[in-house]
mmCIF file of C-alpha atoms and ligand atoms in Angstrom:
data_model
loop_
_atom_site.group_PDB
_atom_site.id
_atom_site.type_symbol
_atom_site.label_atom_id
_atom_site.label_comp_id
_atom_site.label_asym_id
_atom_site.label_seq_id
_atom_site.Cartn_x
_atom_site.Cartn_y
_atom_site.Cartn_z
ATOM 1 C CA MET A 26 98.468 97.399 65.402
ATOM 2 C CA ALA A 27 99.752 98.331 68.855
ATOM 3 C CA LYS A 28 101.116 95.899 71.412
ATOM 4 C CA ILE A 29 99.111 95.872 74.611
ATOM 5 C CA ILE A 30 101.023 96.702 77.785
ATOM 6 C CA ASP A 31 99.834 94.091 80.275
ATOM 7 C CA GLY A 32 99.668 96.070 83.508
ATOM 8 C CA LYS A 33 98.276 93.126 85.412
ATOM 9 C CA ALA A 34 101.209 90.850 84.512
ATOM 10 C CA ILE A 35 103.794 93.561 85.279
ATOM 11 C CA ALA A 36 102.071 94.296 88.600
ATOM 12 C CA ASN A 37 101.978 90.580 89.508
ATOM 13 C CA ALA A 38 105.693 90.214 88.778
ATOM 14 C CA LEU A 39 106.381 93.243 90.975
ATOM 15 C CA GLN A 40 104.282 91.826 93.805
ATOM 16 C CA ASP A 41 106.212 88.533 93.535
ATOM 17 C CA ARG A 42 109.495 90.394 94.021
ATOM 18 C CA LEU A 43 108.019 92.272 96.986
ATOM 19 C CA LYS A 44 107.026 88.977 98.624
ATOM 20 C CA GLU A 45 110.699 88.136 99.073
ATOM 21 C CA GLN A 46 111.448 91.546 100.583
ATOM 22 C CA ALA A 47 108.447 91.318 102.938
ATOM 23 C CA SER A 48 109.420 87.875 104.133
ATOM 24 C CA TYR A 49 113.033 88.967 104.731
ATOM 25 C CA PHE A 50 111.722 92.002 106.652
ATOM 26 C CA ALA A 51 109.503 89.790 108.852
ATOM 27 C CA MET A 52 112.406 87.455 109.598
ATOM 28 C CA ARG A 53 114.817 90.264 110.371
ATOM 29 C CA PHE A 54 112.514 92.510 112.431
ATOM 30 C CA GLY A 55 110.091 90.009 113.964
ATOM 31 C CA ARG A 56 107.002 91.571 112.411
ATOM 32 C CA LYS A 57 105.496 92.126 108.988
ATOM 33 C CA PRO A 58 105.434 95.591 107.376
ATOM 34 C CA LYS A 59 102.053 97.212 108.064
ATOM 35 C CA LEU A 60 99.701 99.387 106.001
ATOM 36 C CA VAL A 61 96.799 101.174 107.701
ATOM 37 C CA VAL A 62 93.834 102.125 105.498
ATOM 38 C CA ILE A 63 91.221 104.618 106.686
ATOM 39 C CA MET A 64 87.872 104.679 104.908
ATOM 40 C CA VAL A 65 84.895 106.845 105.856
ATOM 41 C CA GLY A 66 81.377 106.090 104.617
ATOM 42 C CA GLU A 67 80.128 103.473 102.175
ATOM 43 C CA ASP A 68 81.164 104.705 98.706
ATOM 44 C CA PRO A 69 80.964 101.454 96.666
ATOM 45 C CA ALA A 70 83.915 102.280 94.363
ATOM 46 C CA SER A 71 86.091 103.125 97.389
ATOM 47 C CA ALA A 72 85.064 99.852 99.053
ATOM 48 C CA VAL A 73 86.291 97.943 95.985
ATOM 49 C CA TYR A 74 89.599 99.850 95.954
ATOM 50 C CA VAL A 75 90.130 99.214 99.668
ATOM 51 C CA ARG A 76 89.366 95.509 99.233
ATOM 52 C CA ASN A 77 91.882 95.283 96.363
ATOM 53 C CA LYS A 78 94.555 97.005 98.471
ATOM 54 C CA ILE A 79 93.973 94.641 101.389
ATOM 55 C CA ARG A 80 94.108 91.633 99.048
ATOM 56 C CA ALA A 81 97.416 92.857 97.627
ATOM 57 C CA CYS A 82 98.798 93.203 101.171
ATOM 58 C CA GLU A 83 97.786 89.593 101.925
ATOM 59 C CA ASN A 84 99.435 88.438 98.699
ATOM 60 C CA VAL A 85 102.719 90.244 99.369
ATOM 61 C CA GLY A 86 102.929 89.475 103.101
ATOM 62 C CA ILE A 87 102.165 92.949 104.400
ATOM 63 C CA ASN A 88 99.930 93.295 107.445
ATOM 64 C CA SER A 89 96.885 95.442 106.789
ATOM 65 C CA GLU A 90 94.733 97.203 109.324
ATOM 66 C CA SER A 91 91.590 98.924 108.120
ATOM 67 C CA TYR A 92 89.410 101.481 109.817
ATOM 68 C CA ARG A 93 85.928 101.444 108.233
ATOM 69 C CA LEU A 94 84.388 104.486 109.869
ATOM 70 C CA PRO A 95 80.756 105.629 109.646
ATOM 71 C CA GLU A 96 79.617 108.486 107.400
ATOM 72 C CA THR A 97 78.993 110.547 110.569
ATOM 73 C CA THR A 98 82.685 110.541 111.602
ATOM 74 C CA GLU A 99 83.923 113.998 112.615
ATOM 75 C CA GLN A 100 87.055 115.698 111.275
ATOM 76 C CA SER A 101 88.434 115.828 114.838
ATOM 77 C CA GLU A 102 88.065 112.032 115.233
ATOM 78 C CA LEU A 103 90.117 111.516 112.076
ATOM 79 C CA GLU A 104 92.720 113.972 113.340
ATOM 80 C CA SER A 105 93.065 111.989 116.585
ATOM 81 C CA LEU A 106 93.253 108.696 114.700
ATOM 82 C CA ILE A 107 96.053 110.009 112.462
ATOM 83 C CA GLU A 108 97.894 111.319 115.514
ATOM 84 C CA LYS A 109 97.611 107.883 117.174
ATOM 85 C CA LEU A 110 98.801 106.068 114.038
ATOM 86 C CA ASN A 111 101.736 108.443 113.564
ATOM 87 C CA LYS A 112 102.935 107.380 117.029
ATOM 88 C CA ASP A 113 102.314 103.655 116.405
ATOM 89 C CA GLU A 114 105.772 102.301 115.571
ATOM 90 C CA THR A 115 104.313 99.266 113.816
ATOM 91 C CA ALA A 116 102.200 101.363 111.403
ATOM 92 C CA ASP A 117 104.627 101.839 108.509
ATOM 93 C CA GLY A 118 102.155 103.294 105.999
ATOM 94 C CA ILE A 119 98.940 105.255 106.481
ATOM 95 C CA LEU A 120 96.454 106.140 103.771
ATOM 96 C CA ILE A 121 93.076 107.815 103.686
ATOM 97 C CA GLN A 122 90.859 106.404 100.953
ATOM 98 C CA LEU A 123 89.556 109.309 98.860
ATOM 99 C CA PRO A 124 87.101 110.797 98.234
ATOM 100 C CA LEU A 125 85.935 111.520 101.771
ATOM 101 C CA PRO A 126 82.304 112.529 102.409
ATOM 102 C CA SER A 127 81.983 116.232 101.481
ATOM 103 C CA ARG A 128 81.628 117.329 105.131
ATOM 104 C CA LEU A 129 85.233 116.279 105.735
ATOM 105 C CA ASP A 130 88.297 118.114 104.467
ATOM 106 C CA ALA A 131 90.988 115.803 103.107
ATOM 107 C CA LYS A 132 93.236 118.801 102.365
ATOM 108 C CA LYS A 133 93.518 119.414 106.117
ATOM 109 C CA LEU A 134 94.001 115.727 107.023
ATOM 110 C CA ILE A 135 96.698 114.655 104.558
ATOM 111 C CA PRO A 136 99.245 117.151 105.952
ATOM 112 C CA LEU A 137 98.760 115.564 109.392
ATOM 113 C CA ILE A 138 100.052 112.177 108.227
ATOM 114 C CA ASP A 139 103.750 111.746 109.023
ATOM 115 C CA PRO A 140 105.380 112.226 105.553
ATOM 116 C CA LYS A 141 107.471 109.090 106.190
ATOM 117 C CA LYS A 142 104.199 107.117 106.448
ATOM 118 C CA ASP A 143 102.384 108.934 103.623
ATOM 119 C CA VAL A 144 102.453 105.959 101.215
ATOM 120 C CA ASP A 145 100.092 107.728 98.772
ATOM 121 C CA GLY A 146 102.748 110.432 98.388
ATOM 122 C CA PHE A 147 100.118 113.193 98.475
ATOM 123 C CA SER A 148 101.667 115.424 101.139
ATOM 124 C CA ALA A 149 103.405 118.710 100.335
ATOM 125 C CA GLU A 150 106.664 117.241 101.714
ATOM 126 C CA ASN A 151 106.590 114.259 99.382
ATOM 127 C CA LEU A 152 105.442 116.230 96.332
ATOM 128 C CA GLY A 153 108.105 118.823 97.110
ATOM 129 C CA ALA A 154 110.713 116.068 97.398
ATOM 130 C CA LEU A 155 109.746 114.926 93.902
ATOM 131 C CA VAL A 156 110.351 118.452 92.600
ATOM 132 C CA LEU A 157 113.767 118.361 94.301
ATOM 133 C CA ASP A 158 114.589 114.863 92.935
ATOM 134 C CA ASP A 159 114.898 113.460 96.476
ATOM 135 C CA LYS A 160 114.570 109.720 95.827
ATOM 136 C CA ARG A 161 114.248 108.794 99.522
ATOM 137 C CA ALA A 162 110.752 110.300 99.581
ATOM 138 C CA LEU A 163 107.469 108.522 98.896
ATOM 139 C CA TYR A 164 106.201 109.425 95.418
ATOM 140 C CA SER A 165 102.588 109.031 94.469
ATOM 141 C CA CYS A 166 101.606 105.557 93.324
ATOM 142 C CA THR A 167 99.765 106.024 90.022
ATOM 143 C CA PRO A 168 102.549 108.143 88.443
ATOM 144 C CA LEU A 169 105.171 105.624 89.659
ATOM 145 C CA GLY A 170 103.159 102.842 88.020
ATOM 146 C CA ILE A 171 102.802 104.808 84.775
ATOM 147 C CA ILE A 172 106.586 105.224 84.510
ATOM 148 C CA GLN A 173 107.100 101.475 85.048
ATOM 149 C CA LEU A 174 104.605 100.731 82.277
ATOM 150 C CA ILE A 175 106.355 103.112 79.883
ATOM 151 C CA LEU A 176 109.797 101.652 80.693
ATOM 152 C CA SER A 177 108.445 98.109 80.188
ATOM 153 C CA THR A 178 108.176 98.891 76.449
ATOM 154 C CA GLY A 179 111.962 99.311 76.293
ATOM 155 C CA ILE A 180 111.703 102.956 75.176
ATOM 156 C CA ASP A 181 114.547 105.293 76.176
ATOM 157 C CA LEU A 182 112.774 108.441 77.364
ATOM 158 C CA THR A 183 115.826 110.660 76.916
ATOM 159 C CA GLY A 184 114.970 113.464 74.516
ATOM 160 C CA LYS A 185 111.526 112.062 73.717
ATOM 161 C CA HIS A 186 108.528 114.367 73.714
ATOM 162 C CA ALA A 187 106.176 113.259 76.496
ATOM 163 C CA VAL A 188 102.743 114.875 76.608
ATOM 164 C CA VAL A 189 100.656 114.589 79.767
ATOM 165 C CA VAL A 190 96.955 115.432 79.505
ATOM 166 C CA GLY A 191 95.663 116.422 82.970
ATOM 167 C CA ARG A 192 97.326 118.502 85.684
ATOM 168 C CA SER A 193 96.024 117.038 88.954
ATOM 169 C CA ASN A 194 98.277 116.884 92.008
ATOM 170 C CA GLU A 195 97.694 113.120 92.212
ATOM 171 C CA VAL A 196 98.511 112.147 88.610
ATOM 172 C CA GLY A 197 99.233 114.827 85.971
ATOM 173 C CA LYS A 198 101.768 117.010 87.797
ATOM 174 C CA PRO A 199 103.787 114.226 89.479
ATOM 175 C CA VAL A 200 103.959 112.071 86.337
ATOM 176 C CA ALA A 201 105.197 115.099 84.368
ATOM 177 C CA LEU A 202 107.971 115.599 86.946
ATOM 178 C CA MET A 203 108.927 111.906 86.805
ATOM 179 C CA LEU A 204 109.099 112.029 82.990
ATOM 180 C CA LEU A 205 111.411 115.008 83.413
ATOM 181 C CA GLN A 206 113.570 112.926 85.797
ATOM 182 C CA HIS A 207 113.902 110.475 82.883
ATOM 183 C CA ASN A 208 115.098 113.290 80.594
ATOM 184 C CA ALA A 209 111.976 113.539 78.451
ATOM 185 C CA THR A 210 110.886 116.904 77.056
ATOM 186 C CA VAL A 211 107.552 117.351 78.792
ATOM 187 C CA THR A 212 104.390 119.248 77.877
ATOM 188 C CA ILE A 213 101.364 119.363 80.190
ATOM 189 C CA CYS A 214 97.897 119.885 78.684
ATOM 190 C CA HIS A 215 94.726 120.629 80.632
ATOM 191 C CA SER A 216 91.151 121.839 80.340
ATOM 192 C CA LYS A 217 92.230 125.259 79.032
ATOM 193 C CA THR A 218 94.651 123.940 76.395
ATOM 194 C CA VAL A 219 93.786 125.257 72.938
ATOM 195 C CA ASP A 220 93.714 122.606 70.171
ATOM 196 C CA LEU A 221 94.605 119.571 72.270
ATOM 197 C CA GLY A 222 95.066 117.365 69.200
ATOM 198 C CA ALA A 223 97.766 119.650 67.769
ATOM 199 C CA VAL A 224 99.828 119.018 70.922
ATOM 200 C CA THR A 225 99.070 115.308 71.428
ATOM 201 C CA ARG A 226 99.984 114.588 67.782
ATOM 202 C CA THR A 227 103.581 115.595 68.585
ATOM 203 C CA ALA A 228 103.881 113.129 71.500
ATOM 204 C CA ASP A 229 106.268 110.176 71.409
ATOM 205 C CA VAL A 230 104.754 109.231 74.772
ATOM 206 C CA LEU A 231 101.192 110.243 75.626
ATOM 207 C CA VAL A 232 99.803 109.955 79.174
ATOM 208 C CA VAL A 233 96.108 110.752 79.496
ATOM 209 C CA ALA A 234 94.639 111.372 82.970
ATOM 210 C CA VAL A 235 91.410 113.328 82.613
ATOM 211 C CA GLY A 236 88.336 111.204 83.332
ATOM 212 C CA ARG A 237 86.494 111.702 80.056
ATOM 213 C CA GLU A 238 85.533 108.816 77.775
ATOM 214 C CA LYS A 239 87.045 108.864 74.245
ATOM 215 C CA LEU A 240 88.770 112.220 74.753
ATOM 216 C CA ILE A 241 91.714 110.979 72.670
ATOM 217 C CA THR A 242 90.948 109.540 69.255
ATOM 218 C CA GLY A 243 93.191 108.022 66.580
ATOM 219 C CA ASP A 244 93.579 111.300 64.665
ATOM 220 C CA MET A 245 95.113 112.904 67.794
ATOM 221 C CA VAL A 246 97.975 110.407 68.096
ATOM 222 C CA LYS A 247 101.320 110.177 66.289
ATOM 223 C CA GLU A 248 102.166 106.967 64.419
ATOM 224 C CA GLY A 249 104.239 104.705 66.746
ATOM 225 C CA ALA A 250 103.549 106.609 70.008
ATOM 226 C CA VAL A 251 103.402 104.919 73.418
ATOM 227 C CA VAL A 252 99.970 105.627 74.942
ATOM 228 C CA ILE A 253 99.110 105.289 78.631
ATOM 229 C CA ASP A 254 95.426 105.589 79.500
ATOM 230 C CA VAL A 255 94.902 106.483 83.162
ATOM 231 C CA GLY A 256 91.205 107.396 82.994
ATOM 232 C CA ILE A 257 88.496 105.358 84.673
ATOM 233 C CA ASN A 258 85.021 105.959 83.229
ATOM 234 C CA ARG A 259 81.802 104.042 82.641
ATOM 235 C CA ASP A 260 80.477 103.948 79.076
ATOM 236 C CA ALA A 261 76.770 104.098 78.128
ATOM 237 C CA ASN A 262 76.447 100.350 78.894
ATOM 238 C CA GLY A 263 78.065 100.732 82.318
ATOM 239 C CA LYS A 264 81.296 99.083 81.125
ATOM 240 C CA LEU A 265 84.620 100.336 82.504
ATOM 241 C CA CYS A 266 86.609 102.373 79.952
ATOM 242 C CA GLY A 267 89.478 104.861 79.838
ATOM 243 C CA ASP A 268 89.972 108.300 78.275
ATOM 244 C CA VAL A 269 91.400 106.885 75.045
ATOM 245 C CA ASP A 270 89.297 105.555 72.171
ATOM 246 C CA PHE A 271 91.110 102.218 72.238
ATOM 247 C CA ASP A 272 90.264 100.892 68.755
ATOM 248 C CA SER A 273 91.200 103.958 66.689
ATOM 249 C CA VAL A 274 94.305 104.753 68.785
ATOM 250 C CA ALA A 275 95.607 101.144 68.895
ATOM 251 C CA GLU A 276 95.657 101.142 65.077
ATOM 252 C CA LYS A 277 98.258 103.918 65.079
ATOM 253 C CA CYS A 278 100.369 103.689 68.209
ATOM 254 C CA SER A 279 103.114 101.161 69.043
ATOM 255 C CA PHE A 280 102.097 100.376 72.640
ATOM 256 C CA ILE A 281 98.889 101.025 74.577
ATOM 257 C CA THR A 282 97.511 100.211 78.039
ATOM 258 C CA PRO A 283 94.045 98.671 78.325
ATOM 259 C CA VAL A 284 91.358 99.790 80.782
ATOM 260 C CA PRO A 285 90.900 97.809 82.941
ATOM 261 C CA GLY A 286 94.178 95.917 83.327
ATOM 262 C CA GLY A 287 96.663 98.723 82.652
ATOM 263 C CA VAL A 288 97.410 101.494 85.126
ATOM 264 C CA GLY A 289 94.992 100.284 87.851
ATOM 265 C CA PRO A 290 96.903 97.145 88.945
ATOM 266 C CA MET A 291 100.184 99.086 88.814
ATOM 267 C CA THR A 292 98.839 101.718 91.222
ATOM 268 C CA ILE A 293 98.245 98.987 93.796
ATOM 269 C CA ALA A 294 101.620 97.340 93.150
ATOM 270 C CA MET A 295 103.331 100.708 93.706
ATOM 271 C CA LEU A 296 101.375 101.182 96.933
ATOM 272 C CA MET A 297 102.871 97.880 98.102
ATOM 273 C CA THR A 298 106.325 99.091 96.983
ATOM 274 C CA ASN A 299 105.875 102.354 98.903
ATOM 275 C CA THR A 300 104.723 100.498 102.034
ATOM 276 C CA MET A 301 107.817 98.284 101.853
ATOM 277 C CA LYS A 302 110.006 101.371 101.395
ATOM 278 C CA ALA A 303 108.346 103.151 104.346
ATOM 279 C CA ALA A 304 108.723 100.049 106.534
ATOM 280 C CA LYS A 305 112.447 99.717 105.781
ATOM 281 C CA ARG A 306 112.957 103.380 106.620
ATOM 282 C CA ASN A 307 110.866 103.044 109.783
ATOM 283 C CA VAL A 308 113.129 100.375 111.268
ATOM 284 C CA GLN A 309 116.397 102.103 110.362
HETATM 285 P P1 NAD B 9 91.156 115.347 88.180
HETATM 286 O O1 NAD B 9 89.690 115.487 87.943
HETATM 287 O O2 NAD B 9 91.758 115.783 89.453
HETATM 288 O O3 NAD B 9 91.942 116.077 87.008
HETATM 289 C C1 NAD B 9 91.498 116.014 85.672
HETATM 290 C C2 NAD B 9 92.412 116.876 84.822
HETATM 291 O O4 NAD B 9 91.954 116.816 83.477
HETATM 292 C C3 NAD B 9 92.425 118.352 85.206
HETATM 293 O O5 NAD B 9 93.755 118.736 85.427
HETATM 294 C C4 NAD B 9 91.821 119.079 84.015
HETATM 295 O O6 NAD B 9 92.497 120.294 83.741
HETATM 296 C C5 NAD B 9 92.023 118.094 82.896
HETATM 297 N N1 NAD B 9 90.968 118.198 81.878
HETATM 298 C C6 NAD B 9 89.640 118.239 82.045
HETATM 299 N N2 NAD B 9 88.997 118.323 80.861
HETATM 300 C C7 NAD B 9 89.957 118.350 79.927
HETATM 301 C C8 NAD B 9 89.931 118.447 78.514
HETATM 302 N N3 NAD B 9 88.801 118.516 77.835
HETATM 303 N N4 NAD B 9 91.109 118.450 77.860
HETATM 304 C C9 NAD B 9 92.272 118.377 78.523
HETATM 305 N N5 NAD B 9 92.359 118.261 79.871
HETATM 306 C C10 NAD B 9 91.208 118.257 80.557
HETATM 307 O O7 NAD B 9 91.446 113.821 87.883
HETATM 308 P P2 NAD B 9 92.660 112.841 88.327
HETATM 309 O O8 NAD B 9 92.565 112.551 89.765
HETATM 310 O O9 NAD B 9 93.956 113.291 87.763
HETATM 311 O O10 NAD B 9 92.206 111.544 87.542
HETATM 312 C C11 NAD B 9 92.066 111.534 86.143
HETATM 313 C C12 NAD B 9 91.450 110.212 85.695
HETATM 314 O O11 NAD B 9 92.326 109.160 86.079
HETATM 315 C C13 NAD B 9 90.109 109.886 86.360
HETATM 316 O O12 NAD B 9 89.323 109.167 85.450
HETATM 317 C C14 NAD B 9 90.491 108.992 87.514
HETATM 318 O O13 NAD B 9 89.454 108.113 87.879
HETATM 319 C C15 NAD B 9 91.643 108.228 86.900
HETATM 320 N N6 NAD B 9 92.598 107.693 87.887
HETATM 321 C C16 NAD B 9 92.962 106.402 87.737
HETATM 322 C C17 NAD B 9 93.868 105.848 88.615
HETATM 323 C C18 NAD B 9 94.260 104.412 88.449
HETATM 324 O O14 NAD B 9 94.874 103.856 89.334
HETATM 325 N N7 NAD B 9 93.958 103.794 87.324
HETATM 326 C C19 NAD B 9 94.410 106.618 89.660
HETATM 327 C C20 NAD B 9 94.060 107.968 89.758
HETATM 328 C C21 NAD B 9 93.150 108.496 88.838
#
């Protein structure tokens, strides 16, 4: 039976370490690091995510400023707000909570955020920096958290076969690049992959980021693999679940993340880490 990777505990320990850095920063520079969160509309899931991010800021000692804008907000108003925040020397990190209402175009807004303040790591500059192994850049939070969870098992990734299911710009592609940075041999699977199970069965480390309940079942996993479930879905009873059929997979693998309590808390902890990193760079 697999050991459960306790994302919540690892994230809490990380936040505790960040508290010390945030308090040193405040003492040294006469202000706390600051994260600005922009949310448009009333999407209930987004509201929960924003609340969790603000709570984490309070816990760590990071100032948070949130803009809760009405559904009717225009693209041009968001452009002006980003421009204003880019110039605000005390705004160390800026993030736009996604998804935006369909009228608005996030793809045109994210490039406007100063890459040094892009704590989500979604901009072309930061993604490009990841490709180029530039460690000063801000990498995207969920992939950073996934790597921490994998390393927490004690596994040496060098030479291991890591399979990533999903090729999004936010999770699949960046996590594949980070696994490569750790010298894994990496395969990326996606919606057009033929015989997914044949590939996932060869994985020493399996990262699943698709958004489909029970996509990965026990027969698709190698004995002793490390399995990271990124998916967030609701089952037929409305209960939160991942992409991995937990019971059948946990019987075979060595380590597995639960949903909830795995990748989710780590994403927020890495957002705090990125905000701290951006703040330190901002005052240099
Ligand atoms: P996305 O929709 O952008 O990408 C999904 C990917 O899955 C695509 O690349 C697609 O090719 C692939 N895919 C679809 N069907 C497939 C199939 N049958 N077999 C193999 N691959 C298939 O999603 P995303 O933004 O990468 O997010 C993926 C999941 O992770 C979602 O459930 C999302 O909610 C969750 N998520 C969780 C966190 C967290 O902090 N826990 C953060 C980001 C995303």
